[in-house]
């Protein structure tokens, strides 16, 4: 899973990146075109408990790759020009599974806002519009191609082109009306037809309002206000104070806990942001546990036992016999797989079983 951190200049993207990855990338770069990439293990207490039971050789967490992109440079016609990002950055952005959109809500005279005033609603809309325009330009280019070249080829190719054109025309209407592709309600088939474009406004987005360290108390009201005007599909809005969170990340666990209590922060933003990203992407984790390895595997919610098997290895899906399944809660309460079996809590599930978050699964398969 890869999440791109996007936002206007000096919104706090790199500070958020440092918080999430416990990194030390330079902040306050003012438009420097550095790209930061960091891999974060998804914190999961369940793995620690399972490791106590199974004493495995290794523990493998699910991971998330965060890419911190510089703000798009101002383009010649006065826009922030997403299209003018270096090709490598644009590719990173397009191949991401979701966006983390950092919006500046902190006021700090030592960090002048490029627009001269702090206005999160305006900034949010501004970058959203930029992404809408980037998608629209791709749609237009492709439609032009199809208009000139789309009538050639075999009947099957022409039919595929017609289908693609119909979907693109629909998207064009949406984008021209200023609506992101997330809101277009594409059917699974339609989405598949245009998947290759990796449209920016199709990606699920988590908007993070970066509030000032002295404004934490007012943050929930700010979030509500912005969320009220942001009724988009596959979108969530939350807040954090990037500066505080980055400082928290530099403390040892004990000091961090004290500091968090003083500030009235219940959980670190790292855990919250990752949890929200999971929800946003519709992911759940199933677990595997044995003497070699205890591991968490992210899969789309709604996946079946055979999908889970395929995530581990294609051979397991091909030769799937059944999935020996116990819930994490039962396993931990009963203390071992053997005890879970005795208590009748170890279930034999078939191919179509819908995997639940926290299922501890062993796949039985034939070679
Ligand atoms: N007071 C305050 N300052 C912040 C906060 N978050 C970021 N900053 C400061 O704002 C400046 C810009 O932060 P960055 O994280 O570099 O912002 P960015 O969005 O990555 O900036 P560019 O990559 O240059 O577009 C730095 O000096 C940060 O220390 C915050 O929550 N409060
Ligand atoms: Mg930056």
mmCIF file of C-alpha atoms and ligand atoms in Angstrom:
data_model
loop_
_atom_site.group_PDB
_atom_site.id
_atom_site.type_symbol
_atom_site.label_atom_id
_atom_site.label_comp_id
_atom_site.label_asym_id
_atom_site.label_seq_id
_atom_site.Cartn_x
_atom_site.Cartn_y
_atom_site.Cartn_z
ATOM 1 C CA UNK A 1 0.000 0.000 0.000
ATOM 2 C CA UNK A 2 1.385 3.354 -0.984
ATOM 3 C CA UNK A 3 0.029 6.691 0.181
ATOM 4 C CA UNK A 4 1.087 9.984 -1.380
ATOM 5 C CA UNK A 5 1.285 13.023 0.894
ATOM 6 C CA UNK A 6 0.112 16.019 -1.102
ATOM 7 C CA UNK A 7 -0.656 19.631 -0.280
ATOM 8 C CA UNK A 8 0.135 23.214 -1.157
ATOM 9 C CA UNK A 9 3.491 24.794 -0.320
ATOM 10 C CA UNK A 10 4.349 25.113 3.382
ATOM 11 C CA UNK A 11 1.263 23.192 4.535
ATOM 12 C CA UNK A 12 3.358 20.804 6.629
ATOM 13 C CA UNK A 13 3.664 17.791 4.295
ATOM 14 C CA UNK A 14 7.243 16.984 5.201
ATOM 15 C CA UNK A 15 6.530 17.484 8.912
ATOM 16 C CA UNK A 16 3.671 14.981 8.610
ATOM 17 C CA UNK A 17 5.959 12.633 6.676
ATOM 18 C CA UNK A 18 8.568 12.838 9.440
ATOM 19 C CA UNK A 19 5.901 12.145 12.048
ATOM 20 C CA UNK A 20 4.600 9.077 10.257
ATOM 21 C CA UNK A 21 7.951 7.615 9.306
ATOM 22 C CA UNK A 22 9.928 8.853 12.327
ATOM 23 C CA UNK A 23 12.107 10.420 9.673
ATOM 24 C CA UNK A 24 14.333 13.455 9.630
ATOM 25 C CA UNK A 25 13.716 14.886 6.206
ATOM 26 C CA UNK A 26 14.395 18.591 6.002
ATOM 27 C CA UNK A 27 11.331 20.766 6.579
ATOM 28 C CA UNK A 28 10.741 24.354 5.611
ATOM 29 C CA UNK A 29 12.370 23.731 2.246
ATOM 30 C CA UNK A 30 10.181 26.271 0.432
ATOM 31 C CA UNK A 31 9.576 24.669 -2.870
ATOM 32 C CA UNK A 32 12.674 22.458 -2.978
ATOM 33 C CA UNK A 33 11.867 19.571 -5.287
ATOM 34 C CA UNK A 34 12.936 16.768 -2.953
ATOM 35 C CA UNK A 35 10.921 13.567 -2.910
ATOM 36 C CA UNK A 36 10.917 11.623 0.362
ATOM 37 C CA UNK A 37 9.957 7.972 0.580
ATOM 38 C CA UNK A 38 9.537 6.037 3.819
ATOM 39 C CA UNK A 39 8.177 2.631 4.765
ATOM 40 C CA UNK A 40 6.218 2.364 7.989
ATOM 41 C CA UNK A 41 5.304 -0.779 9.847
ATOM 42 C CA UNK A 42 1.639 -0.724 10.724
ATOM 43 C CA UNK A 43 1.489 -0.868 14.530
ATOM 44 C CA UNK A 44 -0.547 -3.899 15.594
ATOM 45 C CA UNK A 45 -0.607 -4.978 19.259
ATOM 46 C CA UNK A 46 -2.145 -8.269 18.222
ATOM 47 C CA UNK A 47 1.133 -9.353 16.646
ATOM 48 C CA UNK A 48 2.972 -8.813 19.940
ATOM 49 C CA UNK A 49 0.459 -10.925 21.848
ATOM 50 C CA UNK A 50 0.631 -13.687 19.236
ATOM 51 C CA UNK A 51 4.413 -13.575 19.372
ATOM 52 C CA UNK A 52 4.221 -14.272 23.137
ATOM 53 C CA UNK A 53 2.155 -17.368 22.398
ATOM 54 C CA UNK A 54 4.007 -18.715 19.361
ATOM 55 C CA UNK A 55 7.541 -17.486 20.049
ATOM 56 C CA UNK A 56 8.214 -17.183 16.314
ATOM 57 C CA UNK A 57 11.601 -16.560 14.694
ATOM 58 C CA UNK A 58 10.230 -13.359 13.235
ATOM 59 C CA UNK A 59 7.299 -10.977 13.422
ATOM 60 C CA UNK A 60 6.209 -9.296 10.190
ATOM 61 C CA UNK A 61 4.003 -6.231 10.312
ATOM 62 C CA UNK A 62 1.948 -4.996 7.401
ATOM 63 C CA UNK A 63 3.625 -1.941 5.938
ATOM 64 C CA UNK A 64 2.645 1.279 4.282
ATOM 65 C CA UNK A 65 4.894 3.323 2.011
ATOM 66 C CA UNK A 66 4.527 7.077 2.367
ATOM 67 C CA UNK A 67 5.706 9.345 -0.412
ATOM 68 C CA UNK A 68 6.180 13.019 0.462
ATOM 69 C CA UNK A 69 5.810 15.061 -2.688
ATOM 70 C CA UNK A 70 6.871 18.667 -3.016
ATOM 71 C CA UNK A 71 4.074 21.116 -3.709
ATOM 72 C CA UNK A 72 3.347 21.446 -7.424
ATOM 73 C CA UNK A 73 5.277 24.443 -8.809
ATOM 74 C CA UNK A 74 3.341 27.501 -9.961
ATOM 75 C CA UNK A 75 2.732 27.129 -13.671
ATOM 76 C CA UNK A 76 2.962 29.798 -16.326
ATOM 77 C CA UNK A 77 -0.770 30.456 -16.475
ATOM 78 C CA UNK A 78 -1.056 31.098 -12.735
ATOM 79 C CA UNK A 79 -2.173 27.615 -11.644
ATOM 80 C CA UNK A 80 -0.304 25.332 -9.324
ATOM 81 C CA UNK A 81 0.815 23.071 -12.128
ATOM 82 C CA UNK A 82 0.513 19.388 -11.232
ATOM 83 C CA UNK A 83 1.437 18.585 -14.807
ATOM 84 C CA UNK A 84 4.693 20.446 -14.300
ATOM 85 C CA UNK A 85 5.914 18.169 -11.560
ATOM 86 C CA UNK A 86 8.971 16.163 -12.596
ATOM 87 C CA UNK A 87 7.926 12.946 -14.374
ATOM 88 C CA UNK A 88 9.179 10.741 -11.533
ATOM 89 C CA UNK A 89 7.048 12.617 -9.012
ATOM 90 C CA UNK A 90 3.980 12.492 -11.188
ATOM 91 C CA UNK A 91 4.471 8.750 -11.649
ATOM 92 C CA UNK A 92 4.794 8.266 -7.879
ATOM 93 C CA UNK A 93 1.637 10.257 -7.381
ATOM 94 C CA UNK A 94 -0.311 8.317 -9.994
ATOM 95 C CA UNK A 95 0.769 4.903 -8.750
ATOM 96 C CA UNK A 96 -0.272 5.628 -5.141
ATOM 97 C CA UNK A 97 -3.312 3.868 -3.710
ATOM 98 C CA UNK A 98 -4.557 6.847 -1.734
ATOM 99 C CA UNK A 99 -3.827 10.485 -1.039
ATOM 100 C CA UNK A 100 -3.079 12.132 2.277
ATOM 101 C CA UNK A 101 -3.949 15.736 1.621
ATOM 102 C CA UNK A 102 -2.306 18.039 4.180
ATOM 103 C CA UNK A 103 -4.084 21.376 4.495
ATOM 104 C CA UNK A 104 -2.575 24.242 6.407
ATOM 105 C CA UNK A 105 -4.664 25.454 9.332
ATOM 106 C CA UNK A 106 -1.807 26.683 11.563
ATOM 107 C CA UNK A 107 -0.861 30.297 11.760
ATOM 108 C CA UNK A 108 2.769 31.070 12.428
ATOM 109 C CA UNK A 109 4.328 34.429 11.558
ATOM 110 C CA UNK A 110 7.711 32.755 11.184
ATOM 111 C CA UNK A 111 6.265 30.566 8.374
ATOM 112 C CA UNK A 112 4.524 32.980 6.024
ATOM 113 C CA UNK A 113 1.622 31.482 4.075
ATOM 114 C CA UNK A 114 2.340 31.842 0.345
ATOM 115 C CA UNK A 115 -1.133 33.389 -0.130
ATOM 116 C CA UNK A 116 -0.691 35.828 2.742
ATOM 117 C CA UNK A 117 -3.508 34.383 4.854
ATOM 118 C CA UNK A 118 -4.477 31.084 6.448
ATOM 119 C CA UNK A 119 -7.681 29.696 4.945
ATOM 120 C CA UNK A 120 -7.943 25.895 4.971
ATOM 121 C CA UNK A 121 -11.212 25.789 3.021
ATOM 122 C CA UNK A 122 -9.715 27.813 0.177
ATOM 123 C CA UNK A 123 -6.485 25.785 0.101
ATOM 124 C CA UNK A 124 -8.318 22.465 0.124
ATOM 125 C CA UNK A 125 -10.455 23.528 -2.812
ATOM 126 C CA UNK A 126 -7.436 24.893 -4.653
ATOM 127 C CA UNK A 127 -5.435 21.668 -4.772
ATOM 128 C CA UNK A 128 -8.574 19.616 -5.398
ATOM 129 C CA UNK A 129 -9.286 21.792 -8.421
ATOM 130 C CA UNK A 130 -5.709 21.327 -9.565
ATOM 131 C CA UNK A 131 -6.112 17.551 -9.498
ATOM 132 C CA UNK A 132 -9.459 17.809 -11.292
ATOM 133 C CA UNK A 133 -7.750 19.796 -14.051
ATOM 134 C CA UNK A 134 -4.912 17.275 -14.287
ATOM 135 C CA UNK A 135 -7.424 14.440 -14.734
ATOM 136 C CA UNK A 136 -9.477 16.447 -17.188
ATOM 137 C CA UNK A 137 -6.426 17.085 -19.323
ATOM 138 C CA UNK A 138 -5.726 13.337 -19.453
ATOM 139 C CA UNK A 139 -9.331 12.618 -20.379
ATOM 140 C CA UNK A 140 -9.250 15.234 -23.136
ATOM 141 C CA UNK A 141 -5.998 13.936 -24.583
ATOM 142 C CA UNK A 142 -7.288 10.389 -24.674
ATOM 143 C CA UNK A 143 -10.616 11.414 -26.207
ATOM 144 C CA UNK A 144 -8.748 13.262 -28.917
ATOM 145 C CA UNK A 145 -6.693 10.143 -29.657
ATOM 146 C CA UNK A 146 -9.785 7.990 -29.769
ATOM 147 C CA UNK A 147 -11.483 10.427 -32.129
ATOM 148 C CA UNK A 148 -8.640 10.209 -34.620
ATOM 149 C CA UNK A 149 -7.345 6.652 -34.160
ATOM 150 C CA UNK A 150 -10.228 4.876 -32.447
ATOM 151 C CA UNK A 151 -12.062 3.941 -35.614
ATOM 152 C CA UNK A 152 -9.269 1.648 -36.785
ATOM 153 C CA UNK A 153 -8.482 -1.866 -35.683
ATOM 154 C CA UNK A 154 -10.443 -5.073 -35.354
ATOM 155 C CA UNK A 155 -14.154 -5.039 -34.442
ATOM 156 C CA UNK A 156 -13.235 -6.094 -30.895
ATOM 157 C CA UNK A 157 -10.748 -3.235 -30.569
ATOM 158 C CA UNK A 158 -13.275 -0.759 -31.907
ATOM 159 C CA UNK A 159 -15.843 -1.991 -29.439
ATOM 160 C CA UNK A 160 -13.376 -1.604 -26.569
ATOM 161 C CA UNK A 161 -12.580 1.911 -27.766
ATOM 162 C CA UNK A 162 -16.270 2.787 -27.864
ATOM 163 C CA UNK A 163 -16.730 1.538 -24.326
ATOM 164 C CA UNK A 164 -13.752 3.521 -23.132
ATOM 165 C CA UNK A 165 -14.961 6.617 -24.910
ATOM 166 C CA UNK A 166 -18.382 6.377 -23.283
ATOM 167 C CA UNK A 167 -16.853 6.215 -19.797
ATOM 168 C CA UNK A 168 -14.433 9.050 -20.532
ATOM 169 C CA UNK A 169 -17.249 11.255 -21.824
ATOM 170 C CA UNK A 170 -19.100 10.687 -18.570
ATOM 171 C CA UNK A 171 -16.003 11.562 -16.557
ATOM 172 C CA UNK A 172 -15.450 14.671 -18.637
ATOM 173 C CA UNK A 173 -18.902 15.966 -17.670
ATOM 174 C CA UNK A 174 -18.172 15.325 -13.987
ATOM 175 C CA UNK A 175 -14.731 16.911 -14.060
ATOM 176 C CA UNK A 176 -15.904 19.937 -16.006
ATOM 177 C CA UNK A 177 -18.546 20.467 -13.332
ATOM 178 C CA UNK A 178 -15.715 20.501 -10.771
ATOM 179 C CA UNK A 179 -16.517 17.091 -9.318
ATOM 180 C CA UNK A 180 -13.844 14.476 -8.532
ATOM 181 C CA UNK A 181 -14.051 11.037 -10.166
ATOM 182 C CA UNK A 182 -14.616 9.514 -6.696
ATOM 183 C CA UNK A 183 -18.119 10.989 -6.882
ATOM 184 C CA UNK A 184 -18.909 9.626 -10.343
ATOM 185 C CA UNK A 185 -20.262 6.330 -9.006
ATOM 186 C CA UNK A 186 -18.466 4.243 -11.633
ATOM 187 C CA UNK A 187 -19.561 0.629 -11.841
ATOM 188 C CA UNK A 188 -16.892 -2.001 -11.340
ATOM 189 C CA UNK A 189 -16.743 -2.540 -15.105
ATOM 190 C CA UNK A 190 -16.440 1.147 -15.870
ATOM 191 C CA UNK A 191 -13.741 1.577 -13.250
ATOM 192 C CA UNK A 192 -11.831 -1.316 -14.806
ATOM 193 C CA UNK A 193 -12.051 0.275 -18.244
ATOM 194 C CA UNK A 194 -10.246 3.400 -17.059
ATOM 195 C CA UNK A 195 -8.071 1.892 -14.320
ATOM 196 C CA UNK A 196 -4.932 2.300 -16.417
ATOM 197 C CA UNK A 197 -5.144 6.083 -16.201
ATOM 198 C CA UNK A 198 -4.718 6.056 -12.428
ATOM 199 C CA UNK A 199 -6.735 9.248 -12.135
ATOM 200 C CA UNK A 200 -5.809 11.420 -9.174
ATOM 201 C CA UNK A 201 -9.372 12.334 -8.201
ATOM 202 C CA UNK A 202 -10.384 8.686 -8.232
ATOM 203 C CA UNK A 203 -8.053 7.830 -5.351
ATOM 204 C CA UNK A 204 -9.518 7.782 -1.873
ATOM 205 C CA UNK A 205 -8.359 10.798 0.107
ATOM 206 C CA UNK A 206 -7.733 11.520 3.747
ATOM 207 C CA UNK A 207 -7.719 15.269 4.324
ATOM 208 C CA UNK A 208 -5.582 16.204 7.318
ATOM 209 C CA UNK A 209 -6.032 19.706 8.685
ATOM 210 C CA UNK A 210 -2.700 20.705 10.170
ATOM 211 C CA UNK A 211 -3.741 22.840 13.129
ATOM 212 C CA UNK A 212 -1.538 25.042 15.273
ATOM 213 C CA UNK A 213 -0.253 23.753 18.581
ATOM 214 C CA UNK A 214 -2.381 26.298 20.453
ATOM 215 C CA UNK A 215 -5.517 25.590 18.401
ATOM 216 C CA UNK A 216 -6.018 21.922 19.286
ATOM 217 C CA UNK A 217 -9.121 22.640 21.361
ATOM 218 C CA UNK A 218 -10.880 24.259 18.409
ATOM 219 C CA UNK A 219 -9.822 21.576 15.934
ATOM 220 C CA UNK A 220 -12.925 19.325 16.094
ATOM 221 C CA UNK A 221 -15.173 22.309 15.293
ATOM 222 C CA UNK A 222 -12.893 23.247 12.395
ATOM 223 C CA UNK A 223 -13.038 19.681 11.069
ATOM 224 C CA UNK A 224 -16.854 19.676 11.317
ATOM 225 C CA UNK A 225 -17.086 22.982 9.493
ATOM 226 C CA UNK A 226 -14.903 21.844 6.609
ATOM 227 C CA UNK A 227 -16.452 18.367 6.488
ATOM 228 C CA UNK A 228 -19.919 19.889 6.178
ATOM 229 C CA UNK A 229 -18.955 21.377 2.824
ATOM 230 C CA UNK A 230 -16.997 18.330 1.700
ATOM 231 C CA UNK A 231 -19.535 15.595 1.091
ATOM 232 C CA UNK A 232 -17.432 13.532 -1.313
ATOM 233 C CA UNK A 233 -17.282 9.771 -1.696
ATOM 234 C CA UNK A 234 -14.180 7.938 -0.449
ATOM 235 C CA UNK A 235 -13.053 10.990 1.510
ATOM 236 C CA UNK A 236 -12.369 11.546 5.187
ATOM 237 C CA UNK A 237 -11.330 14.588 7.154
ATOM 238 C CA UNK A 238 -9.292 14.626 10.325
ATOM 239 C CA UNK A 239 -6.829 16.936 12.043
ATOM 240 C CA UNK A 240 -3.479 16.842 13.736
ATOM 241 C CA UNK A 241 -0.842 19.259 14.861
ATOM 242 C CA UNK A 242 2.110 18.126 12.804
ATOM 243 C CA UNK A 243 4.629 20.067 14.826
ATOM 244 C CA UNK A 244 3.548 18.556 18.149
ATOM 245 C CA UNK A 245 3.345 15.092 16.647
ATOM 246 C CA UNK A 246 6.840 15.356 15.229
ATOM 247 C CA UNK A 247 8.168 16.420 18.625
ATOM 248 C CA UNK A 248 6.268 13.539 20.250
ATOM 249 C CA UNK A 249 7.948 11.147 17.874
ATOM 250 C CA UNK A 250 11.338 12.270 19.103
ATOM 251 C CA UNK A 251 10.581 11.498 22.774
ATOM 252 C CA UNK A 252 10.973 8.113 24.430
ATOM 253 C CA UNK A 253 7.764 6.231 25.179
ATOM 254 C CA UNK A 254 7.425 7.364 28.814
ATOM 255 C CA UNK A 255 7.966 11.069 28.136
ATOM 256 C CA UNK A 256 5.676 10.890 25.108
ATOM 257 C CA UNK A 257 2.878 9.415 27.247
ATOM 258 C CA UNK A 258 3.219 12.221 29.818
ATOM 259 C CA UNK A 259 3.306 14.888 27.113
ATOM 260 C CA UNK A 260 0.245 13.386 25.404
ATOM 261 C CA UNK A 261 -1.678 13.359 28.676
ATOM 262 C CA UNK A 262 -0.835 17.003 29.276
ATOM 263 C CA UNK A 263 -2.065 17.923 25.806
ATOM 264 C CA UNK A 264 -5.130 15.702 26.011
ATOM 265 C CA UNK A 265 -4.128 13.553 23.022
ATOM 266 C CA UNK A 266 -5.527 10.036 23.315
ATOM 267 C CA UNK A 267 -3.470 8.248 20.690
ATOM 268 C CA UNK A 268 -0.541 9.159 18.494
ATOM 269 C CA UNK A 269 -1.463 10.437 15.070
ATOM 270 C CA UNK A 270 0.643 7.743 13.454
ATOM 271 C CA UNK A 271 -1.746 5.078 14.693
ATOM 272 C CA UNK A 272 -4.816 7.130 13.929
ATOM 273 C CA UNK A 273 -3.727 8.092 10.422
ATOM 274 C CA UNK A 274 -2.836 4.509 9.594
ATOM 275 C CA UNK A 275 -6.131 3.237 10.966
ATOM 276 C CA UNK A 276 -8.050 5.836 8.961
ATOM 277 C CA UNK A 277 -6.060 4.980 5.825
ATOM 278 C CA UNK A 278 -6.977 1.340 6.315
ATOM 279 C CA UNK A 279 -10.653 2.184 6.643
ATOM 280 C CA UNK A 280 -10.488 4.550 3.710
ATOM 281 C CA UNK A 281 -8.934 1.902 1.498
ATOM 282 C CA UNK A 282 -11.387 -0.672 2.774
ATOM 283 C CA UNK A 283 -8.616 -2.879 4.133
ATOM 284 C CA UNK A 284 -8.670 -5.378 6.985
ATOM 285 C CA UNK A 285 -5.840 -7.570 8.292
ATOM 286 C CA UNK A 286 -5.846 -11.297 8.715
ATOM 287 C CA UNK A 287 -3.066 -12.908 10.718
ATOM 288 C CA UNK A 288 -0.917 -15.991 10.370
ATOM 289 C CA UNK A 289 0.921 -17.455 13.341
ATOM 290 C CA UNK A 290 3.378 -20.291 13.767
ATOM 291 C CA UNK A 291 6.834 -21.103 15.058
ATOM 292 C CA UNK A 292 8.531 -19.470 12.064
ATOM 293 C CA UNK A 293 6.567 -16.311 11.686
ATOM 294 C CA UNK A 294 3.744 -14.233 13.088
ATOM 295 C CA UNK A 295 2.434 -11.913 10.437
ATOM 296 C CA UNK A 296 -0.301 -9.435 9.505
ATOM 297 C CA UNK A 297 -1.639 -9.377 5.922
ATOM 298 C CA UNK A 298 -3.701 -6.481 4.631
ATOM 299 C CA UNK A 299 -6.550 -7.459 2.271
ATOM 300 C CA UNK A 300 -9.610 -5.651 0.949
ATOM 301 C CA UNK A 301 -12.599 -6.005 3.273
ATOM 302 C CA UNK A 302 -14.944 -8.572 1.752
ATOM 303 C CA UNK A 303 -12.137 -10.863 0.594
ATOM 304 C CA UNK A 304 -12.730 -14.589 0.799
ATOM 305 C CA UNK A 305 -10.606 -17.339 2.314
ATOM 306 C CA UNK A 306 -9.254 -18.226 -1.116
ATOM 307 C CA UNK A 307 -8.321 -14.559 -1.718
ATOM 308 C CA UNK A 308 -6.463 -14.618 1.590
ATOM 309 C CA UNK A 309 -4.663 -17.789 0.508
ATOM 310 C CA UNK A 310 -3.678 -16.098 -2.757
ATOM 311 C CA UNK A 311 -2.261 -13.136 -0.866
ATOM 312 C CA UNK A 312 0.171 -15.450 0.879
ATOM 313 C CA UNK A 313 1.077 -17.404 -2.258
ATOM 314 C CA UNK A 314 -0.660 -18.254 -5.532
ATOM 315 C CA UNK A 315 -0.012 -21.983 -4.880
ATOM 316 C CA UNK A 316 -2.103 -21.763 -1.724
ATOM 317 C CA UNK A 317 -5.038 -20.406 -3.699
ATOM 318 C CA UNK A 318 -4.659 -22.981 -6.482
ATOM 319 C CA UNK A 319 -4.507 -25.982 -4.167
ATOM 320 C CA UNK A 320 -6.852 -24.537 -1.528
ATOM 321 C CA UNK A 321 -8.544 -27.179 0.634
ATOM 322 C CA UNK A 322 -9.767 -25.226 3.641
ATOM 323 C CA UNK A 323 -8.876 -22.432 6.026
ATOM 324 C CA UNK A 324 -8.491 -23.341 9.683
ATOM 325 C CA UNK A 325 -9.677 -20.162 11.310
ATOM 326 C CA UNK A 326 -9.846 -18.824 14.841
ATOM 327 C CA UNK A 327 -10.557 -15.265 15.860
ATOM 328 C CA UNK A 328 -7.690 -13.402 17.477
ATOM 329 C CA UNK A 329 -9.788 -12.824 20.606
ATOM 330 C CA UNK A 330 -10.560 -16.544 21.037
ATOM 331 C CA UNK A 331 -6.983 -17.569 20.401
ATOM 332 C CA UNK A 332 -5.616 -15.165 22.973
ATOM 333 C CA UNK A 333 -8.269 -16.065 25.556
ATOM 334 C CA UNK A 334 -7.759 -19.802 25.111
ATOM 335 C CA UNK A 335 -3.989 -19.512 24.861
ATOM 336 C CA UNK A 336 -3.174 -21.865 21.970
ATOM 337 C CA UNK A 337 -4.522 -23.317 18.737
ATOM 338 C CA UNK A 338 -4.864 -26.717 20.416
ATOM 339 C CA UNK A 339 -7.008 -25.260 23.201
ATOM 340 C CA UNK A 340 -9.071 -23.348 20.644
ATOM 341 C CA UNK A 341 -9.699 -26.615 18.795
ATOM 342 C CA UNK A 342 -10.742 -28.387 22.008
ATOM 343 C CA UNK A 343 -13.141 -25.571 22.807
ATOM 344 C CA UNK A 344 -14.650 -25.814 19.329
ATOM 345 C CA UNK A 345 -13.468 -22.307 18.440
ATOM 346 C CA UNK A 346 -11.261 -23.399 15.548
ATOM 347 C CA UNK A 347 -13.436 -23.336 12.459
ATOM 348 C CA UNK A 348 -12.893 -25.100 9.132
ATOM 349 C CA UNK A 349 -13.826 -22.520 6.532
ATOM 350 C CA UNK A 350 -14.287 -23.076 2.792
ATOM 351 C CA UNK A 351 -13.260 -21.063 -0.242
ATOM 352 C CA UNK A 352 -16.082 -18.543 -0.066
ATOM 353 C CA UNK A 353 -15.752 -17.725 3.655
ATOM 354 C CA UNK A 354 -15.565 -13.968 4.130
ATOM 355 C CA UNK A 355 -12.423 -13.183 6.106
ATOM 356 C CA UNK A 356 -12.871 -10.943 9.161
ATOM 357 C CA UNK A 357 -10.325 -8.501 10.558
ATOM 358 C CA UNK A 358 -8.181 -10.341 13.114
ATOM 359 C CA UNK A 359 -8.890 -13.867 11.871
ATOM 360 C CA UNK A 360 -5.893 -16.066 12.547
ATOM 361 C CA UNK A 361 -5.781 -18.403 9.579
ATOM 362 C CA UNK A 362 -3.923 -21.487 8.512
ATOM 363 C CA UNK A 363 -4.474 -22.507 4.905
ATOM 364 C CA UNK A 364 -4.514 -26.218 4.169
ATOM 365 C CA UNK A 365 -3.722 -26.936 0.530
ATOM 366 C CA UNK A 366 -2.629 -29.664 -1.841
ATOM 367 C CA UNK A 367 0.373 -29.237 -4.075
HETATM 368 N N1 LIG B 1 3.804 26.367 14.077
HETATM 369 C C1 LIG B 1 3.716 25.304 13.286
HETATM 370 N N2 LIG B 1 4.593 25.198 12.285
HETATM 371 C C2 LIG B 1 4.491 24.120 11.482
HETATM 372 C C3 LIG B 1 3.514 23.098 11.675
HETATM 373 N N3 LIG B 1 3.680 22.177 10.709
HETATM 374 C C4 LIG B 1 4.709 22.598 9.947
HETATM 375 N N4 LIG B 1 5.221 23.767 10.416
HETATM 376 C C5 LIG B 1 6.331 24.533 9.890
HETATM 377 O O1 LIG B 1 6.033 24.987 8.589
HETATM 378 C C6 LIG B 1 7.197 24.965 7.760
HETATM 379 C C7 LIG B 1 6.902 24.149 6.513
HETATM 380 O O2 LIG B 1 6.711 22.812 6.926
HETATM 381 P P1 LIG B 1 7.025 21.614 5.933
HETATM 382 O O3 LIG B 1 6.656 20.355 6.656
HETATM 383 O O4 LIG B 1 8.374 21.713 5.355
HETATM 384 O O5 LIG B 1 5.930 21.949 4.821
HETATM 385 P P2 LIG B 1 5.825 21.331 3.360
HETATM 386 O O6 LIG B 1 4.381 21.320 3.046
HETATM 387 O O7 LIG B 1 6.562 20.056 3.275
HETATM 388 O O8 LIG B 1 6.556 22.466 2.510
HETATM 389 P P3 LIG B 1 7.067 22.356 0.965
HETATM 390 O O9 LIG B 1 7.565 20.972 0.768
HETATM 391 O O10 LIG B 1 8.147 23.381 0.883
HETATM 392 O O11 LIG B 1 5.876 22.683 0.149
HETATM 393 C C8 LIG B 1 8.319 24.394 8.607
HETATM 394 O O12 LIG B 1 9.074 25.445 9.106
HETATM 395 C C9 LIG B 1 7.576 23.673 9.732
HETATM 396 O O13 LIG B 1 8.325 23.636 10.938
HETATM 397 C C10 LIG B 1 2.616 23.240 12.768
HETATM 398 O O14 LIG B 1 1.741 22.376 13.038
HETATM 399 N N5 LIG B 1 2.763 24.363 13.538
HETATM 400 MG MG1 LIG B 2 8.089 19.407 1.961
#
